[in-house]
Coordinates of C-alpha atoms in Angstrom, one line a residue:
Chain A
X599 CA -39.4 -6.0 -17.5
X600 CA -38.1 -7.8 -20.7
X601 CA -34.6 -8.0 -21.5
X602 CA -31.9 -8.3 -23.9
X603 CA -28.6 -10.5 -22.3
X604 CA -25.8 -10.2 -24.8
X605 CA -22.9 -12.4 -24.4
X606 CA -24.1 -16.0 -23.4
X607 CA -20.2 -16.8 -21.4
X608 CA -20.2 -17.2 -17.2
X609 CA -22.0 -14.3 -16.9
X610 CA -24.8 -14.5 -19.2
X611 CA -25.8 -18.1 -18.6
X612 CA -25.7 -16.9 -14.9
X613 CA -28.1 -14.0 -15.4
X614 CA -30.5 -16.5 -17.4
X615 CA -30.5 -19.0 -14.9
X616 CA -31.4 -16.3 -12.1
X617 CA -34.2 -15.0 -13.9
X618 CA -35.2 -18.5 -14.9
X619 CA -35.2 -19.7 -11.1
X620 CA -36.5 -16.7 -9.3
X621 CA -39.7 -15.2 -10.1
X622 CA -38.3 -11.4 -10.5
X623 CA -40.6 -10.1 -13.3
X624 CA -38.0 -10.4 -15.3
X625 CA -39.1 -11.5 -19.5
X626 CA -35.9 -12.4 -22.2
X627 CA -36.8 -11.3 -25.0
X628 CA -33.9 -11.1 -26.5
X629 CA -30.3 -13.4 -26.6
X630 CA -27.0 -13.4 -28.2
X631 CA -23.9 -15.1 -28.0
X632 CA -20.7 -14.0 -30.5
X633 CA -22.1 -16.3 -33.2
X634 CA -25.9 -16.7 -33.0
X635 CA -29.1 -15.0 -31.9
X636 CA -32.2 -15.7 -30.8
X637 CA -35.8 -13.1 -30.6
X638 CA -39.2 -13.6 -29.1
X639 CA -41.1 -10.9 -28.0
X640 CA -43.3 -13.3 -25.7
X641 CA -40.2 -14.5 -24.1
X642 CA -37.4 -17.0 -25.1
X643 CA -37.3 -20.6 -23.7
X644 CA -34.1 -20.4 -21.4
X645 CA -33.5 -24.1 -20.5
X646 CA -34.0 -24.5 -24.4
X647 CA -31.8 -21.9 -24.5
X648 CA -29.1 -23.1 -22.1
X649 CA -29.3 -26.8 -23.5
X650 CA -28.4 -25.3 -27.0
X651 CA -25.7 -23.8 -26.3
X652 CA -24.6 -26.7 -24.2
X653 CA -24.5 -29.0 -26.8
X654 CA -24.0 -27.3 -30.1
X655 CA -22.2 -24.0 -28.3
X656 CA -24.6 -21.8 -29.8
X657 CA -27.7 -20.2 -28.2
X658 CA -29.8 -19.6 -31.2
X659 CA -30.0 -18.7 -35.0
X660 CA -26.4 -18.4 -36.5
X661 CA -28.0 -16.2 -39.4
X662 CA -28.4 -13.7 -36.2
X663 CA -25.6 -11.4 -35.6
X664 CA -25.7 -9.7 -32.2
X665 CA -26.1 -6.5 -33.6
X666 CA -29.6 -8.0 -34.9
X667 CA -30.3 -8.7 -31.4
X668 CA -29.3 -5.4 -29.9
X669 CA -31.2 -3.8 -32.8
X670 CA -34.4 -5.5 -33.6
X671 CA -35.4 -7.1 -30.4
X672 CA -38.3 -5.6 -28.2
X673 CA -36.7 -4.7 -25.2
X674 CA -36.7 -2.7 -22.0
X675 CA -33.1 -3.2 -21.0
X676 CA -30.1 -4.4 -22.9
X677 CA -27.9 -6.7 -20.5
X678 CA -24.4 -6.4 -22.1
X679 CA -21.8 -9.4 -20.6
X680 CA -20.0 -10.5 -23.8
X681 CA -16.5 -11.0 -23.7
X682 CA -15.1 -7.9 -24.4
X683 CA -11.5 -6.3 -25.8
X684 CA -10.1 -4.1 -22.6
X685 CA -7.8 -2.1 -25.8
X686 CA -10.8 -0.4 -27.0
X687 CA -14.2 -2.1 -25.5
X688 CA -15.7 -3.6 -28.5
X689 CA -18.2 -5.2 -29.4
X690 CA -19.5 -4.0 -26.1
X691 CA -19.2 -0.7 -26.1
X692 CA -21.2 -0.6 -29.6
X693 CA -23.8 -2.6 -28.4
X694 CA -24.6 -0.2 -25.4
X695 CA -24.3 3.0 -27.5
X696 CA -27.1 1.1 -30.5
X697 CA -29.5 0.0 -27.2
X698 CA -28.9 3.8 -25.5
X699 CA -29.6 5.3 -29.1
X700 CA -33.0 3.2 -29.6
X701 CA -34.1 4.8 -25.6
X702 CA -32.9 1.3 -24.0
X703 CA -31.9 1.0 -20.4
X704 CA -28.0 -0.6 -20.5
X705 CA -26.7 -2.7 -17.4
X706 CA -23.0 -4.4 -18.1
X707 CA -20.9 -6.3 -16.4
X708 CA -18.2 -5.1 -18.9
X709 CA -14.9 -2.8 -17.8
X710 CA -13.8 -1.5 -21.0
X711 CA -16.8 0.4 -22.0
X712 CA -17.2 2.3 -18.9
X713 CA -13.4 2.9 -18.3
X714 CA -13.0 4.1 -21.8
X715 CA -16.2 6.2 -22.8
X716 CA -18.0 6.5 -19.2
X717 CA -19.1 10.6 -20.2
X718 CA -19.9 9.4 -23.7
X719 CA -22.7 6.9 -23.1
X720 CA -23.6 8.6 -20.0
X721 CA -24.6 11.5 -21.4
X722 CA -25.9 9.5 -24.4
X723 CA -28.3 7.4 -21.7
X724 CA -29.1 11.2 -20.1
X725 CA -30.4 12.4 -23.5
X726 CA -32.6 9.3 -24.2
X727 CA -34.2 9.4 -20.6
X728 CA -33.1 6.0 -20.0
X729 CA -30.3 4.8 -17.6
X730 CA -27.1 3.3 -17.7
X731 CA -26.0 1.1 -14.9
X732 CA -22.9 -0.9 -14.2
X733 CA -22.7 -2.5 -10.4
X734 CA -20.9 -5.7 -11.7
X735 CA -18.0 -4.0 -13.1
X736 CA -16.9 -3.3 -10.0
X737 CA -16.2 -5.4 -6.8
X738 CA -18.5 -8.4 -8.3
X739 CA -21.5 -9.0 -6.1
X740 CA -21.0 -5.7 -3.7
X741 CA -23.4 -3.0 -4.3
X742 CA -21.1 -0.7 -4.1
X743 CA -22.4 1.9 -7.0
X744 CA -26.0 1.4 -5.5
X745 CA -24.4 2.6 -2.2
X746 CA -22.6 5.6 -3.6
X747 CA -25.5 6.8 -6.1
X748 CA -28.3 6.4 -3.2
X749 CA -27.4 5.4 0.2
X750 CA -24.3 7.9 0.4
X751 CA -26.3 10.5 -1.7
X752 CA -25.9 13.0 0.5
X753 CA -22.3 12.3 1.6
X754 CA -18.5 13.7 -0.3
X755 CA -16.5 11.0 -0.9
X756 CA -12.9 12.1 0.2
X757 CA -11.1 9.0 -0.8
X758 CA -10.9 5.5 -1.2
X759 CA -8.6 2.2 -0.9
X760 CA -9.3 -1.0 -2.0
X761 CA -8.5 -4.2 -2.4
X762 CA -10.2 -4.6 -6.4
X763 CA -8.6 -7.8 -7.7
X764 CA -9.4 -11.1 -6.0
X765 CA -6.2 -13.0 -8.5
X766 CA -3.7 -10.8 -6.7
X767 CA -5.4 -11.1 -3.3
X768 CA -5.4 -15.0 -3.2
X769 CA -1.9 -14.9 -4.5
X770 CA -0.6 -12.8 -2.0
X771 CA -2.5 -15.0 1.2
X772 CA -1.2 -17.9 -0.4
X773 CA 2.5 -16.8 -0.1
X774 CA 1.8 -15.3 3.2
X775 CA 0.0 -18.0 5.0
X776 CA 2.0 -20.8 3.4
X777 CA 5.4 -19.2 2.6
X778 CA 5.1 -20.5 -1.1
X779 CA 6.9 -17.7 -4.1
X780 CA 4.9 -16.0 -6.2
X781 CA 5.3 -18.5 -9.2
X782 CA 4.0 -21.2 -6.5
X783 CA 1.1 -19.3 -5.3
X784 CA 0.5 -18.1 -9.1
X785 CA 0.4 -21.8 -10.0
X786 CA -2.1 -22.5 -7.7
X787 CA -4.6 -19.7 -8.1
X788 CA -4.4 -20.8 -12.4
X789 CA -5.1 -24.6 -10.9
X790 CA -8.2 -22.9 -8.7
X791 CA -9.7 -21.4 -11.7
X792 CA -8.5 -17.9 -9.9
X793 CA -6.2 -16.9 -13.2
X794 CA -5.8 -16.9 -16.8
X795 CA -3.7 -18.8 -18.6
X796 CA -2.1 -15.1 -18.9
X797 CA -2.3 -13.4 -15.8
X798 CA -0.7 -10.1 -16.6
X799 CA -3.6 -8.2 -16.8
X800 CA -4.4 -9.3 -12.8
X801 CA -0.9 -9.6 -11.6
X802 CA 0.4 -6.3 -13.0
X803 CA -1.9 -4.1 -11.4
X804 CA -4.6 -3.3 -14.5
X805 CA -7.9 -4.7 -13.4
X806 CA -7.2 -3.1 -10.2
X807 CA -6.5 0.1 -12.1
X808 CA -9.5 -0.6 -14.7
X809 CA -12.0 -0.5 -11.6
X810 CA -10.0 2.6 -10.1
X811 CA -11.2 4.4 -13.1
X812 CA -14.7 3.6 -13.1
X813 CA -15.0 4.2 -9.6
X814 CA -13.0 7.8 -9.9
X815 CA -15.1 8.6 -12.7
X816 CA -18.4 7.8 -11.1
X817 CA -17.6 9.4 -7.8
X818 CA -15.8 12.5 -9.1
X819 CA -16.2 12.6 -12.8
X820 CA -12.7 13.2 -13.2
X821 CA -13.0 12.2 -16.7
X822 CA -9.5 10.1 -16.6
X823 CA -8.1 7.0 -17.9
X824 CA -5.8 3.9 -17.4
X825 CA -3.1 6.2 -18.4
X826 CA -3.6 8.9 -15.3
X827 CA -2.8 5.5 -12.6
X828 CA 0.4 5.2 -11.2
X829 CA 0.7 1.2 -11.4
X830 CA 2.7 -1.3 -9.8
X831 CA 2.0 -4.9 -10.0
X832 CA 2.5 -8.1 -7.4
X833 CA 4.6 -10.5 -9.7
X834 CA 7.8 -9.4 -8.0
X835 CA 6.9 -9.4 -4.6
X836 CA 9.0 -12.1 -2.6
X837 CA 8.1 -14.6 0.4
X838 CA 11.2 -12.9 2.0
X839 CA 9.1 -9.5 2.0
X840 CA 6.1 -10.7 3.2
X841 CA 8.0 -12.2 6.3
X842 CA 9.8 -9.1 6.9
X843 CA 6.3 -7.6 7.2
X844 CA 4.9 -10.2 9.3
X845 CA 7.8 -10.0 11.7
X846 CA 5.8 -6.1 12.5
X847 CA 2.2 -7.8 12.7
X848 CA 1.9 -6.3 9.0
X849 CA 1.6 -7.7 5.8
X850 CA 1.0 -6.9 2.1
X851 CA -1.8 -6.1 -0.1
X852 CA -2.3 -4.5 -3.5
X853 CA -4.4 -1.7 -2.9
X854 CA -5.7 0.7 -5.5
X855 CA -6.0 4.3 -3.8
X856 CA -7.7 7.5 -5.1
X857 CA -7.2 10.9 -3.1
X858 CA -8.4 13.7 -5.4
X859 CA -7.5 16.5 -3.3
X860 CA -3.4 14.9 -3.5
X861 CA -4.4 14.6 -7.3
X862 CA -3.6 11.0 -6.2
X863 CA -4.9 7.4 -8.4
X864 CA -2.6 4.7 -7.4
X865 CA -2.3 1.1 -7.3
X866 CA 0.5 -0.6 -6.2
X867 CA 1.4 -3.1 -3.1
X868 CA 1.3 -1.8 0.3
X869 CA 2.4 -3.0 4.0
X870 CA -1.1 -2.9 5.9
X871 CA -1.6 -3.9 9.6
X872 CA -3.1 -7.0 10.4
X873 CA -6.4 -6.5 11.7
X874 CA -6.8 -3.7 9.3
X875 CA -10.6 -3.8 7.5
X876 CA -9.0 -4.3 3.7
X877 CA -6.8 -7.1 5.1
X878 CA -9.6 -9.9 3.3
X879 CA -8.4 -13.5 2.6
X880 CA -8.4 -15.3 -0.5
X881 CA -10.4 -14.0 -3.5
X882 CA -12.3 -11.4 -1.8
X883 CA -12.3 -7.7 -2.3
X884 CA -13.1 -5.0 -0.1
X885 CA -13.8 -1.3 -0.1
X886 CA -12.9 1.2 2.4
X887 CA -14.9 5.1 1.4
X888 CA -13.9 7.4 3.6
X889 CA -16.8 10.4 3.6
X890 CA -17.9 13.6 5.3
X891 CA -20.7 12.9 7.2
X892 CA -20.6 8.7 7.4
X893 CA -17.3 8.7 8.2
X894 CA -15.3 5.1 7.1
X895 CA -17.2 2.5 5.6
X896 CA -16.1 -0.6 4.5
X897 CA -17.3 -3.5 2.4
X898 CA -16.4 -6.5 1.3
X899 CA -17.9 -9.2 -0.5
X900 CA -17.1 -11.6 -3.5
X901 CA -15.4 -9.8 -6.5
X902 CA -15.9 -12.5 -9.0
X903 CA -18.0 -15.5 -9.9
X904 CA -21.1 -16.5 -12.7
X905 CA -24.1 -16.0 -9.9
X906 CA -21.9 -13.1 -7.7
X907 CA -21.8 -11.0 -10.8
X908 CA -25.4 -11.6 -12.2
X909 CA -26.4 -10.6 -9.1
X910 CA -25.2 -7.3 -9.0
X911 CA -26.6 -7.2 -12.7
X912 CA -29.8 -8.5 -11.4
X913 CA -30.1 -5.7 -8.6
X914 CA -29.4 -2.9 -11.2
X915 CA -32.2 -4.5 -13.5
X916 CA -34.6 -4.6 -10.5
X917 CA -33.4 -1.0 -9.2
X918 CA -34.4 0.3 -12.7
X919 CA -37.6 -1.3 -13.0
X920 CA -38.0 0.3 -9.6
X921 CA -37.3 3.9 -10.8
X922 CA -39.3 3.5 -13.5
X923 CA -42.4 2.2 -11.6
X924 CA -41.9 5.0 -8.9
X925 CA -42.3 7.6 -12.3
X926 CA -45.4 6.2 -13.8
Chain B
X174 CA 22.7 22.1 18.6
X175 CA 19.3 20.0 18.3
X176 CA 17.0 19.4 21.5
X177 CA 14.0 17.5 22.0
X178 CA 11.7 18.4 24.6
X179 CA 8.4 17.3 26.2
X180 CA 6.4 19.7 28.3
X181 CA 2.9 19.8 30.2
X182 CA 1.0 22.8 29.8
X183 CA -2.0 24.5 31.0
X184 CA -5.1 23.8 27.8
X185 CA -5.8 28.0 27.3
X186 CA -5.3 30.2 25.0
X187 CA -2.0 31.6 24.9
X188 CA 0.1 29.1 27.1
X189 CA 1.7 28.0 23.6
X190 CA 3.1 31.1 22.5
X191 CA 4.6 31.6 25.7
X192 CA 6.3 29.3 25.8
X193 CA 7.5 30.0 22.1
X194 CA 8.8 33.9 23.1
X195 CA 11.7 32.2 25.3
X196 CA 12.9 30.0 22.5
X197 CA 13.2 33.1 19.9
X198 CA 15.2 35.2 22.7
X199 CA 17.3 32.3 23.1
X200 CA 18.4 32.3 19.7
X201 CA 16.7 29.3 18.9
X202 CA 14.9 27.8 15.7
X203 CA 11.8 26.0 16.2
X204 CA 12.3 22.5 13.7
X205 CA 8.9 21.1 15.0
X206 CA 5.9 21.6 17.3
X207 CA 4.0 18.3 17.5
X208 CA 0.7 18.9 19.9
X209 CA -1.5 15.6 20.9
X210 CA -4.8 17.3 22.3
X211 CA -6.0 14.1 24.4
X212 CA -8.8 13.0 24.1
X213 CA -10.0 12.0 27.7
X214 CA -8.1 15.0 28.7
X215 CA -10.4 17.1 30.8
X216 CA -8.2 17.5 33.0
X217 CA -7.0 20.9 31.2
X218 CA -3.5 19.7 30.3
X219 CA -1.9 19.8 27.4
X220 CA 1.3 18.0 26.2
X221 CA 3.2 19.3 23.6
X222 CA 6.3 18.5 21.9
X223 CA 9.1 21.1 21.0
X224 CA 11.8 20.1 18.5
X225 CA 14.4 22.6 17.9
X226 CA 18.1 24.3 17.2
X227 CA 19.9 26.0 19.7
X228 CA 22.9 27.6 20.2
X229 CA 25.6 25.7 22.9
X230 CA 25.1 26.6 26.0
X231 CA 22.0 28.5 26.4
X232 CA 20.0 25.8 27.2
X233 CA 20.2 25.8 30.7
X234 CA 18.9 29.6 30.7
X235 CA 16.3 28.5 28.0
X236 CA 14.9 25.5 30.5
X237 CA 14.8 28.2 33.6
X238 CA 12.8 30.6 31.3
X239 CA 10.4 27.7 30.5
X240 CA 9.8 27.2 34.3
X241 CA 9.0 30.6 35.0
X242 CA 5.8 30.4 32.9
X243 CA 4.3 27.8 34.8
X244 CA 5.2 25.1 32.2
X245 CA 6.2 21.8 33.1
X246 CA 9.1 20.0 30.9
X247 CA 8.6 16.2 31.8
X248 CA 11.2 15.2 29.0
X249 CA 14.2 16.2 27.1
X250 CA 16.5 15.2 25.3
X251 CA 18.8 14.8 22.0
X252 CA 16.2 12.7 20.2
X253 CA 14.7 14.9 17.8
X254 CA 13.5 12.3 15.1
X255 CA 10.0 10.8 16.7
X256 CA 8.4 9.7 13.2
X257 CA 8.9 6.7 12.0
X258 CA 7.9 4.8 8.8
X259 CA 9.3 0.8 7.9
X260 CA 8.9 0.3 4.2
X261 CA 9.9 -2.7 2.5
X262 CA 12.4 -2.7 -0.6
X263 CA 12.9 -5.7 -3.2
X264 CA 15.6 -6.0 -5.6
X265 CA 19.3 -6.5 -5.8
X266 CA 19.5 -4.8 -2.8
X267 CA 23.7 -5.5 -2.0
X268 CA 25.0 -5.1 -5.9
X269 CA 23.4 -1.5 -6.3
X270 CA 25.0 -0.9 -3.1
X271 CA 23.4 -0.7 -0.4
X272 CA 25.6 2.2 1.5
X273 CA 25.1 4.4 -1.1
X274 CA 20.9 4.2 -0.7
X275 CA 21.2 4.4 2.8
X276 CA 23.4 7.6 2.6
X277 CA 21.6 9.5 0.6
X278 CA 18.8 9.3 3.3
X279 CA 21.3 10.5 6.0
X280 CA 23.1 13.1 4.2
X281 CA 19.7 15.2 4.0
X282 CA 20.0 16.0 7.8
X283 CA 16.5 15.4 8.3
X284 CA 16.5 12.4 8.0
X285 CA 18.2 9.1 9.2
X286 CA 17.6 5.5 8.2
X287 CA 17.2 3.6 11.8
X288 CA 17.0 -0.1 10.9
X289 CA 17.8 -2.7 8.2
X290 CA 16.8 -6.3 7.7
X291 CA 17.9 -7.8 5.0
X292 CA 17.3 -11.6 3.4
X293 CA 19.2 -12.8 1.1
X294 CA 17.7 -16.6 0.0
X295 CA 20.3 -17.3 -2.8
X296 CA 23.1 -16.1 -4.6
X297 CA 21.8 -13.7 -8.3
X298 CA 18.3 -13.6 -6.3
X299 CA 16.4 -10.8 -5.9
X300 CA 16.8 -10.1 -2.2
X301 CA 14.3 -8.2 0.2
X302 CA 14.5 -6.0 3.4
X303 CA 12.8 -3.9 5.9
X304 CA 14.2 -0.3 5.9
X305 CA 13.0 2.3 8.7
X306 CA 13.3 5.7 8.2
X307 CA 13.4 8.3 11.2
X308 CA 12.2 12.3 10.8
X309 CA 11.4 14.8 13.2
X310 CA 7.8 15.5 10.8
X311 CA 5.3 14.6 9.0
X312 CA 6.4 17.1 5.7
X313 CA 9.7 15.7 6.5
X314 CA 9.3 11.6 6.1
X315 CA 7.1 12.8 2.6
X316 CA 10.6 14.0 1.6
X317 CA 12.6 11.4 2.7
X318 CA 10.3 8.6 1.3
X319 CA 10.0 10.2 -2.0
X320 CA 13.9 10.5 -1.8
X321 CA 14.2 6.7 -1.2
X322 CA 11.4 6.2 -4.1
X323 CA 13.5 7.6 -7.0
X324 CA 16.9 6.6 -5.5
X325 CA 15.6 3.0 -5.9
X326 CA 13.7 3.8 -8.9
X327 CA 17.1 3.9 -10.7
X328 CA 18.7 0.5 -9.0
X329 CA 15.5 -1.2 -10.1
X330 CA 14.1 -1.8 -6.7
X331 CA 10.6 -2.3 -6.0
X332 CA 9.6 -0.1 -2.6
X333 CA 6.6 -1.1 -1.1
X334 CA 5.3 1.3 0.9
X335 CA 2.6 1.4 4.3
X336 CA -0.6 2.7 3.8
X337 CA -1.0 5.7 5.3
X338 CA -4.7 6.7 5.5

């Protein structure tokens, strides 16, 4: 399969140095970064590749705009991880609709595109008999939209909790297990690497909500937006609360919830008992889908990192090479 | 006046309205029927709880009536609110006054707040506490939460609420 990566950040350098290390069947053939732009149809030189952008902090040819890439590349699959606005998902969201439009597969790692337009490019990918896949937005290196698509096939999802942003999760163990405030524990998770330097869109509840979406409109195609979540952050949760809910073997969590039948898409803090399956510690995440026939299952895994979230890239590049083999 | 009761009955069909018919001729209003089918209960008993309004003084009639069927009443009593739900509430707790949030819970009548810790770590802080609210059902505590939701809603208090799956 040859490939397109687009965005040359954590992500993308993570994807290239998979493919370059493992022996997956996997071809670049084409590589972008927001200035520059590289095309070979036999392949591009990766460790070239990677040492360029190293040392100059460009991957390729700076007369090459990514668009070039997207569009004149020979390609089976655009890989689409460049740092992307969450307002209106751009450039990403372009990129995907241009490689859908010229009968390209699309895998991305990126939020906005999928929470904003999810119907849009799906049915765009439909009509161009070519797939559009997007495991790493989503709980970083669990499979959980394999799992839905084809191991739960034959299940109804009823509804789901989960613990979707590992920021507000590490903040939260922190200030439980050590007693520090939030602005402590906030400090330390920025000094971990674990926050931006503006951590509003963790701390207040919208990545959470972001991957609500996604997983609301893949599940149920309900079609909605950041707008239908009820949202409540963590930034005003106190030490003080956290004991009062240790003092009932409990503690708290920001969980994002989604119960279509109570038309309900929340995220917001929660008291949950200790031993309970979406109590994780530190930056992971977890997933609890509560269906007809399986009953509760629950995962958890990392939700963030360079090699977690090429990996779930990775698997939806092999799972469409897979599909397509299975067709010929 | 409001009575709680516990009783053992036979696990076929009918046993449950039987027991019902007495409370109507009493004059009574049933508030709540909670039944907990147990699981490892093949023994072919069934305990049910009965929450409900009577008028003074026919309970004693209403208890004989009960026995005649053949139904066993292992408890009663005036606690009528079994449910129970702690939620957590962060804010300036005293100076939006405190009384007034908790009354507002107890004048609905079906409801009652139980317990209150509170923590105060310094003087202008936000403070935190533990509030547990007492229903006699499920429909009941929706109410009463949502009640305690939009009361604190307009004092600026965070409410952080169990999951409930």
């Amino acid at each position: 399969m040859r490939i397109a990566i687009l965005g040359f950040g954590s992500v993308g350098k993570g994807v290239a140095r998979v493919v370059q290390e493992k022996d997956l069947g996997i071809t670049v053939t084409g590589l972008a970064d927001s200035g520059s732009g590289i095309m070979d149809p036999d392949g591009i030189d990766l460790a070239a590749a990677l040492e360029r952008k190293a040392t100059t902090g460009f991957c390729g040819d700076r007369s090459l705009a990514p668009l070039d890439v997207v569009d004149g590349a020979d390609y089976d699959a655009l890989v689409e991880v460049s740092p992307t606005r969450i307002e209106d998902g751009e450039p990403a969201t372009t990129h995907i609709v241009h490689a859908l439009s010229r009968g390209k597969h699309a895998v991305t790692s990126n939020k906005g595109p999928i929470a904003l337009a999810h119907r849009r490019l799906r049915n765009l990918a439909g009509s161009h008999g070519v797939q559009l896949r997007y495991e790493a937005t989503v709980c970083g290196a669990i499979p959980i939209m394999h799992v839905l698509q084809h191991d739960l096939a034959g299940n109804r999802v009823v509804a789901l909790h989960g613990v979707l942003n590992g920021t507000c999760n590490f903040i939260l163990t922190r200030m439980e297990d050590e007693g520090l405030t939030y602005d402590q524990a906030l400090a330390e998770a920025r000094e971990m690497g674990y926050a931006e330097a503006d951590p509003t869109y963790d701390v207040k509840g919208i990545d959470a909500a972001l991957k609500l979406v996604i997983l609301a409109n893949t599940i149920w195609d309900m079609g909605v937006t950041l707008d239908d979540v009820e949202i409540t952050g963590i930034d005003l949760i106190t030490p003080e609360a956290i004991r009062l809910a240790c003092d009932r073997e409990t503690t708290i969590r920001l969980i994002a919830e989604a119960i279509p039948e109570k038309g309900l898409l929340r995220v917001s803090p929660r008291i949950i008992p200790h031993g309970h399956p979406l109590l994780v510690e530190g930056t992971l995440n977890a997933v609890t889908l509560h269906t007809d026939l399986a009953g509760e299952l629950t995962f958890i895994g990392r939700g963030a990192g360079s090699v977690e979230t090429a990996s779930a890239v990775i698997g939806d590049l092999l799972s469409i090479g897979e599909h397509h083999a299975g067709a010929h | 006046m409001q009575v709680s009761m516990k009783l053992e009955m036979k696990d076929t069909p009918g046993q449950l309205v039987s027991v019902l018919t007495p409370i109507s001729q009493c004059g009574g209003n049933i508030i709540a029927v909670i039944h907990q089918r147990d699981q490892e209960s093949d023994s072919g008993v069934l305990d049910v709880q009965i929450v409900l309004d009577l008028p003074e003084g026919r309970l004693d009639d209403l208890v004989a009536q009960i026995k005649k069927r053949g139904v066993t009443i292992t408890r009663i009593g005036k606690e009528r609110l079994f449910l129970q739900r702690s939620l957590l509430m962060i804010g300036h707790i005293m100076h939006t006054d405190i009384s007034d949030t908790v009354d507002q819970i107890d004048r609905t009548g079906y409801a009652e707040v139980s317990e209150l810790s509170l923590v105060m770590p310094a003087i202008n802080e936000r403070s935190s506490a533990r509030i547990t609210l007492k229903t006699a059902t499920a429909t009941d505590m929706n109410s009463a939460v949502a009640l305690l939701r939009k009361v604190s809603e307009k004092k600026e208090i965070l409410i952080v609420e169990p999951l409930e799956e």
